[in-house]
Amino acid sequence: MKIEALLFDLGKVLIDLDFDLGMERLAARCDLPRERFEEVLLDDKWIRRYECGEISTAEYHHYLRKHGRLQMELAEFHESWSAIFLPGLIVPERLLARLKQRYPLILVSNTNECHAAYIAKNYPVFDYFDVNIFSHEVGSLKPDREIYEAAIAAAGKPAEALFFTDDRKENVRAARQFGIQAHQFISVPRLVDALERHGVDVRRL
């Protein structure tokens, strides 16, 4: 089926990140060994609730202060927690601009309110997307069904008419199970090749 809309992941596809940069700043301000603090920070129950929007950044910060013994006020936590993002975009703006000329662009990201706000303020990437599907707003994380259903509904096209790229294999696999034509992101040249194979004539846009 002809591609009618393009779906993109955010982290490690559009914006690069280095988790250690944020961990260094946070771990330096807690009374636990870094390994133990990282376990608290990434506790599956809490991080999932946070990125599904069940709890706010303030509530997550309170949890880290209590259980991770983080000695940091909320404003500084916002800044340190967002230090993971590296400057610039992975996919060039000129490519996003060319794709936007002909296709609706939809962002599908597992993220939280703190990171979404930081990226909106510091990167131009959201300007290129018609719809942002954030896990903390739809209450579902990739690779769960509900977030893909939200993306399909936002596109207003059949799943088979959507092209999706994500850096994680499990997210690509799930998208394919739901009928979406999906590509695992490795590099921009490979993405361009995959788009071309799916009938998106990038070089002529």
PDB file of C-alpha atoms in Angstrom:
ATOM      1  CA  MET A   1       0.000   0.000   0.000  1.00  0.00           C
ATOM      2  CA  LYS A   2       1.186   3.527  -0.798  1.00  0.00           C
ATOM      3  CA  ILE A   3       2.664   5.417   2.162  1.00  0.00           C
ATOM      4  CA  GLU A   4       0.434   8.321   3.218  1.00  0.00           C
ATOM      5  CA  ALA A   5       1.969   9.445   6.536  1.00  0.00           C
ATOM      6  CA  LEU A   6       5.314   9.165   8.301  1.00  0.00           C
ATOM      7  CA  LEU A   7       5.758   8.319  11.987  1.00  0.00           C
ATOM      8  CA  PHE A   8       8.998   8.998  13.873  1.00  0.00           C
ATOM      9  CA  ASP A   9      10.361   8.063  17.262  1.00  0.00           C
ATOM     10  CA  LEU A  10      12.128  10.895  19.105  1.00  0.00           C
ATOM     11  CA  GLY A  11      15.090   9.775  21.240  1.00  0.00           C
ATOM     12  CA  LYS A  12      18.002   8.200  19.332  1.00  0.00           C
ATOM     13  CA  VAL A  13      16.186   8.917  16.051  1.00  0.00           C
ATOM     14  CA  LEU A  14      15.639  12.666  15.919  1.00  0.00           C
ATOM     15  CA  ILE A  15      17.589  13.730  19.019  1.00  0.00           C
ATOM     16  CA  ASP A  16      20.592  11.882  20.408  1.00  0.00           C
ATOM     17  CA  LEU A  17      21.011  11.348  24.122  1.00  0.00           C
ATOM     18  CA  ASP A  18      23.543  10.156  26.659  1.00  0.00           C
ATOM     19  CA  PHE A  19      21.909   8.861  29.805  1.00  0.00           C
ATOM     20  CA  ASP A  20      25.183   9.059  31.748  1.00  0.00           C
ATOM     21  CA  LEU A  21      25.251  12.857  31.461  1.00  0.00           C
ATOM     22  CA  GLY A  22      22.065  13.149  33.477  1.00  0.00           C
ATOM     23  CA  MET A  23      23.014  10.353  35.858  1.00  0.00           C
ATOM     24  CA  GLU A  24      26.285  12.031  36.744  1.00  0.00           C
ATOM     25  CA  ARG A  25      24.521  15.210  37.797  1.00  0.00           C
ATOM     26  CA  LEU A  26      21.802  13.425  39.732  1.00  0.00           C
ATOM     27  CA  ALA A  27      24.009  10.814  41.413  1.00  0.00           C
ATOM     28  CA  ALA A  28      26.404  13.536  42.581  1.00  0.00           C
ATOM     29  CA  ARG A  29      23.557  14.996  44.646  1.00  0.00           C
ATOM     30  CA  CYS A  30      22.334  11.894  46.478  1.00  0.00           C
ATOM     31  CA  ASP A  31      23.476   9.883  49.500  1.00  0.00           C
ATOM     32  CA  LEU A  32      23.321   6.501  47.768  1.00  0.00           C
ATOM     33  CA  PRO A  33      25.977   4.799  45.629  1.00  0.00           C
ATOM     34  CA  ARG A  34      25.389   5.560  41.970  1.00  0.00           C
ATOM     35  CA  GLU A  35      24.427   1.958  41.157  1.00  0.00           C
ATOM     36  CA  ARG A  36      21.758   1.922  43.858  1.00  0.00           C
ATOM     37  CA  PHE A  37      20.446   5.367  42.889  1.00  0.00           C
ATOM     38  CA  GLU A  38      20.166   4.287  39.264  1.00  0.00           C
ATOM     39  CA  GLU A  39      18.057   1.302  40.370  1.00  0.00           C
ATOM     40  CA  VAL A  40      15.726   3.690  42.191  1.00  0.00           C
ATOM     41  CA  LEU A  41      15.602   6.120  39.267  1.00  0.00           C
ATOM     42  CA  LEU A  42      14.747   3.411  36.743  1.00  0.00           C
ATOM     43  CA  ASP A  43      12.544   1.263  38.938  1.00  0.00           C
ATOM     44  CA  ASP A  44      10.138  -0.198  36.381  1.00  0.00           C
ATOM     45  CA  LYS A  45       7.016   0.544  38.393  1.00  0.00           C
ATOM     46  CA  TRP A  46       7.852   4.205  38.950  1.00  0.00           C
ATOM     47  CA  ILE A  47       9.387   5.086  35.587  1.00  0.00           C
ATOM     48  CA  ARG A  48       6.474   3.446  33.794  1.00  0.00           C
ATOM     49  CA  ARG A  49       3.928   5.380  35.878  1.00  0.00           C
ATOM     50  CA  TYR A  50       5.861   8.571  35.174  1.00  0.00           C
ATOM     51  CA  GLU A  51       6.157   8.082  31.416  1.00  0.00           C
ATOM     52  CA  CYS A  52       2.506   6.983  31.197  1.00  0.00           C
ATOM     53  CA  GLY A  53       1.473  10.251  32.863  1.00  0.00           C
ATOM     54  CA  GLU A  54       0.076   8.603  35.993  1.00  0.00           C
ATOM     55  CA  ILE A  55       2.356  10.760  38.135  1.00  0.00           C
ATOM     56  CA  SER A  56       3.805  14.230  37.548  1.00  0.00           C
ATOM     57  CA  THR A  57       7.437  15.303  37.488  1.00  0.00           C
ATOM     58  CA  ALA A  58       6.916  16.772  40.958  1.00  0.00           C
ATOM     59  CA  GLU A  59       5.660  13.405  42.242  1.00  0.00           C
ATOM     60  CA  TYR A  60       8.531  11.529  40.586  1.00  0.00           C
ATOM     61  CA  HIS A  61      10.981  14.027  42.068  1.00  0.00           C
ATOM     62  CA  HIS A  62       9.437  13.489  45.517  1.00  0.00           C
ATOM     63  CA  TYR A  63       9.867   9.720  45.088  1.00  0.00           C
ATOM     64  CA  LEU A  64      13.560  10.203  44.213  1.00  0.00           C
ATOM     65  CA  ARG A  65      14.109  12.456  47.198  1.00  0.00           C
ATOM     66  CA  LYS A  66      12.539   9.937  49.533  1.00  0.00           C
ATOM     67  CA  HIS A  67      13.824   6.629  48.163  1.00  0.00           C
ATOM     68  CA  GLY A  68      16.938   7.751  46.287  1.00  0.00           C
ATOM     69  CA  ARG A  69      17.931  10.352  48.879  1.00  0.00           C
ATOM     70  CA  LEU A  70      18.296  12.938  46.141  1.00  0.00           C
ATOM     71  CA  GLN A  71      19.313  16.324  47.557  1.00  0.00           C
ATOM     72  CA  MET A  72      18.005  18.560  44.795  1.00  0.00           C
ATOM     73  CA  GLU A  73      15.116  20.988  44.438  1.00  0.00           C
ATOM     74  CA  LEU A  74      12.540  20.508  41.702  1.00  0.00           C
ATOM     75  CA  ALA A  75      13.789  23.298  39.393  1.00  0.00           C
ATOM     76  CA  GLU A  76      17.315  21.896  39.410  1.00  0.00           C
ATOM     77  CA  PHE A  77      15.958  18.383  38.891  1.00  0.00           C
ATOM     78  CA  HIS A  78      14.200  19.529  35.712  1.00  0.00           C
ATOM     79  CA  GLU A  79      17.521  20.830  34.388  1.00  0.00           C
ATOM     80  CA  SER A  80      19.657  17.873  35.475  1.00  0.00           C
ATOM     81  CA  TRP A  81      17.155  15.246  34.327  1.00  0.00           C
ATOM     82  CA  SER A  82      17.167  16.865  30.868  1.00  0.00           C
ATOM     83  CA  ALA A  83      20.963  16.989  30.619  1.00  0.00           C
ATOM     84  CA  ILE A  84      20.807  13.647  28.791  1.00  0.00           C
ATOM     85  CA  PHE A  85      19.987  15.337  25.471  1.00  0.00           C
ATOM     86  CA  LEU A  86      22.821  16.200  23.089  1.00  0.00           C
ATOM     87  CA  PRO A  87      22.897  19.305  20.870  1.00  0.00           C
ATOM     88  CA  GLY A  88      21.502  19.293  17.356  1.00  0.00           C
ATOM     89  CA  LEU A  89      19.302  16.849  15.473  1.00  0.00           C
ATOM     90  CA  ILE A  90      20.218  13.435  14.099  1.00  0.00           C
ATOM     91  CA  VAL A  91      17.829  13.693  11.152  1.00  0.00           C
ATOM     92  CA  PRO A  92      18.635  17.013   9.444  1.00  0.00           C
ATOM     93  CA  GLU A  93      16.010  19.728   9.429  1.00  0.00           C
ATOM     94  CA  ARG A  94      16.244  19.957   5.644  1.00  0.00           C
ATOM     95  CA  LEU A  95      15.122  16.322   5.345  1.00  0.00           C
ATOM     96  CA  LEU A  96      12.221  16.819   7.763  1.00  0.00           C
ATOM     97  CA  ALA A  97      11.197  19.946   5.863  1.00  0.00           C
ATOM     98  CA  ARG A  98      11.207  18.073   2.539  1.00  0.00           C
ATOM     99  CA  LEU A  99       9.171  15.189   3.934  1.00  0.00           C
ATOM    100  CA  LYS A 100       6.678  17.609   5.484  1.00  0.00           C
ATOM    101  CA  GLN A 101       5.984  19.111   2.055  1.00  0.00           C
ATOM    102  CA  ARG A 102       4.170  15.948   0.985  1.00  0.00           C
ATOM    103  CA  TYR A 103       3.394  13.838   4.065  1.00  0.00           C
ATOM    104  CA  PRO A 104       1.810  14.338   7.481  1.00  0.00           C
ATOM    105  CA  LEU A 105       4.542  13.803  10.084  1.00  0.00           C
ATOM    106  CA  ILE A 106       3.603  12.248  13.422  1.00  0.00           C
ATOM    107  CA  LEU A 107       5.880  11.905  16.435  1.00  0.00           C
ATOM    108  CA  VAL A 108       5.418   8.762  18.565  1.00  0.00           C
ATOM    109  CA  SER A 109       7.556   8.896  21.689  1.00  0.00           C
ATOM    110  CA  ASN A 110       7.917   7.288  25.093  1.00  0.00           C
ATOM    111  CA  THR A 111       8.664  10.377  27.136  1.00  0.00           C
ATOM    112  CA  ASN A 112       7.635  12.413  30.154  1.00  0.00           C
ATOM    113  CA  GLU A 113       6.360  15.940  30.647  1.00  0.00           C
ATOM    114  CA  CYS A 114       9.751  17.244  31.785  1.00  0.00           C
ATOM    115  CA  HIS A 115      11.622  16.033  28.717  1.00  0.00           C
ATOM    116  CA  ALA A 116       8.868  17.025  26.294  1.00  0.00           C
ATOM    117  CA  ALA A 117       8.877  20.572  27.669  1.00  0.00           C
ATOM    118  CA  TYR A 118      12.676  20.779  27.554  1.00  0.00           C
ATOM    119  CA  ILE A 119      12.826  19.634  23.929  1.00  0.00           C
ATOM    120  CA  ALA A 120      10.047  22.033  22.917  1.00  0.00           C
ATOM    121  CA  LYS A 121      12.076  24.891  24.394  1.00  0.00           C
ATOM    122  CA  ASN A 122      15.532  23.929  23.131  1.00  0.00           C
ATOM    123  CA  TYR A 123      15.071  22.148  19.785  1.00  0.00           C
ATOM    124  CA  PRO A 124      13.172  23.075  16.596  1.00  0.00           C
ATOM    125  CA  VAL A 125      12.007  19.520  15.964  1.00  0.00           C
ATOM    126  CA  PHE A 126       8.353  19.802  17.026  1.00  0.00           C
ATOM    127  CA  ASP A 127       7.798  22.493  14.400  1.00  0.00           C
ATOM    128  CA  TYR A 128       7.968  19.835  11.693  1.00  0.00           C
ATOM    129  CA  PHE A 129       5.319  17.528  13.146  1.00  0.00           C
ATOM    130  CA  ASP A 130       1.585  17.748  12.657  1.00  0.00           C
ATOM    131  CA  VAL A 131       0.794  15.635  15.733  1.00  0.00           C
ATOM    132  CA  ASN A 132       2.822  14.589  18.787  1.00  0.00           C
ATOM    133  CA  ILE A 133       1.833  11.285  20.373  1.00  0.00           C
ATOM    134  CA  PHE A 134       3.523  11.299  23.785  1.00  0.00           C
ATOM    135  CA  SER A 135       3.260   8.328  26.133  1.00  0.00           C
ATOM    136  CA  HIS A 136       2.621  10.581  29.125  1.00  0.00           C
ATOM    137  CA  GLU A 137      -0.357  12.141  27.334  1.00  0.00           C
ATOM    138  CA  VAL A 138      -1.972   8.986  25.920  1.00  0.00           C
ATOM    139  CA  GLY A 139      -1.220   6.796  28.957  1.00  0.00           C
ATOM    140  CA  SER A 140       0.582   4.072  27.016  1.00  0.00           C
ATOM    141  CA  LEU A 141       4.184   3.135  26.259  1.00  0.00           C
ATOM    142  CA  LYS A 142       5.608   1.524  23.166  1.00  0.00           C
ATOM    143  CA  PRO A 143       5.504  -1.386  22.466  1.00  0.00           C
ATOM    144  CA  ASP A 144       1.964  -1.534  23.943  1.00  0.00           C
ATOM    145  CA  ARG A 145      -0.967  -1.505  21.557  1.00  0.00           C
ATOM    146  CA  GLU A 146      -2.695   1.654  22.790  1.00  0.00           C
ATOM    147  CA  ILE A 147       0.025   4.113  21.778  1.00  0.00           C
ATOM    148  CA  TYR A 148       0.098   2.703  18.232  1.00  0.00           C
ATOM    149  CA  GLU A 149      -3.688   2.900  18.060  1.00  0.00           C
ATOM    150  CA  ALA A 150      -3.436   6.565  19.074  1.00  0.00           C
ATOM    151  CA  ALA A 151      -0.906   7.181  16.301  1.00  0.00           C
ATOM    152  CA  ILE A 152      -3.020   5.404  13.685  1.00  0.00           C
ATOM    153  CA  ALA A 153      -6.077   7.395  14.747  1.00  0.00           C
ATOM    154  CA  ALA A 154      -4.122  10.659  14.611  1.00  0.00           C
ATOM    155  CA  ALA A 155      -2.898   9.855  11.101  1.00  0.00           C
ATOM    156  CA  GLY A 156      -6.423   9.142   9.913  1.00  0.00           C
ATOM    157  CA  LYS A 157      -4.996   6.538   7.502  1.00  0.00           C
ATOM    158  CA  PRO A 158      -4.978   2.733   7.419  1.00  0.00           C
ATOM    159  CA  ALA A 159      -2.102   1.232   9.414  1.00  0.00           C
ATOM    160  CA  GLU A 160      -0.686  -0.250   6.201  1.00  0.00           C
ATOM    161  CA  ALA A 161      -0.348   3.273   4.758  1.00  0.00           C
ATOM    162  CA  LEU A 162       1.952   4.398   7.586  1.00  0.00           C
ATOM    163  CA  PHE A 163       5.752   4.290   7.698  1.00  0.00           C
ATOM    164  CA  PHE A 164       7.314   4.257  11.170  1.00  0.00           C
ATOM    165  CA  THR A 165      10.952   4.411  12.279  1.00  0.00           C
ATOM    166  CA  ASP A 166      12.238   3.677  15.782  1.00  0.00           C
ATOM    167  CA  ASP A 167      15.666   2.696  17.098  1.00  0.00           C
ATOM    168  CA  ARG A 168      14.361  -0.149  19.299  1.00  0.00           C
ATOM    169  CA  LYS A 169      13.689  -3.563  17.766  1.00  0.00           C
ATOM    170  CA  GLU A 170      10.759  -4.333  20.048  1.00  0.00           C
ATOM    171  CA  ASN A 171       8.976  -1.134  19.021  1.00  0.00           C
ATOM    172  CA  VAL A 172       9.515  -1.828  15.328  1.00  0.00           C
ATOM    173  CA  ARG A 173       8.326  -5.402  15.775  1.00  0.00           C
ATOM    174  CA  ALA A 174       5.160  -4.260  17.557  1.00  0.00           C
ATOM    175  CA  ALA A 175       4.397  -1.667  14.876  1.00  0.00           C
ATOM    176  CA  ARG A 176       4.601  -4.360  12.218  1.00  0.00           C
ATOM    177  CA  GLN A 177       2.273  -6.589  14.231  1.00  0.00           C
ATOM    178  CA  PHE A 178      -0.287  -3.776  14.145  1.00  0.00           C
ATOM    179  CA  GLY A 179       0.023  -3.477  10.361  1.00  0.00           C
ATOM    180  CA  ILE A 180       2.372  -0.475  10.172  1.00  0.00           C
ATOM    181  CA  GLN A 181       5.307  -0.562   7.753  1.00  0.00           C
ATOM    182  CA  ALA A 182       8.244  -0.112  10.118  1.00  0.00           C
ATOM    183  CA  HIS A 183      12.013   0.351   9.882  1.00  0.00           C
ATOM    184  CA  GLN A 184      14.613   0.130  12.639  1.00  0.00           C
ATOM    185  CA  PHE A 185      16.591   3.361  12.663  1.00  0.00           C
ATOM    186  CA  ILE A 186      20.349   2.872  12.396  1.00  0.00           C
ATOM    187  CA  SER A 187      21.467   5.947  10.474  1.00  0.00           C
ATOM    188  CA  VAL A 188      20.092   8.701   8.264  1.00  0.00           C
ATOM    189  CA  PRO A 189      21.369   7.115   5.006  1.00  0.00           C
ATOM    190  CA  ARG A 190      19.680   3.814   5.902  1.00  0.00           C
ATOM    191  CA  LEU A 191      16.484   5.675   6.768  1.00  0.00           C
ATOM    192  CA  VAL A 192      16.519   7.400   3.374  1.00  0.00           C
ATOM    193  CA  ASP A 193      17.053   4.029   1.670  1.00  0.00           C
ATOM    194  CA  ALA A 194      14.151   2.512   3.630  1.00  0.00           C
ATOM    195  CA  LEU A 195      11.878   5.408   2.710  1.00  0.00           C
ATOM    196  CA  GLU A 196      12.811   4.985  -0.952  1.00  0.00           C
ATOM    197  CA  ARG A 197      12.069   1.248  -0.772  1.00  0.00           C
ATOM    198  CA  HIS A 198       8.628   2.082   0.586  1.00  0.00           C
ATOM    199  CA  GLY A 199       7.895   4.435  -2.290  1.00  0.00           C
ATOM    200  CA  VAL A 200       8.818   7.730  -0.629  1.00  0.00           C
ATOM    201  CA  ASP A 201      10.954   9.416  -3.276  1.00  0.00           C
ATOM    202  CA  VAL A 202      13.024  11.482  -0.870  1.00  0.00           C
ATOM    203  CA  ARG A 203      15.452  12.767  -3.478  1.00  0.00           C
ATOM    204  CA  ARG A 204      12.668  14.319  -5.557  1.00  0.00           C
ATOM    205  CA  LEU A 205      10.787  15.979  -2.728  1.00  0.00           C
TER     206      LEU A 205
END
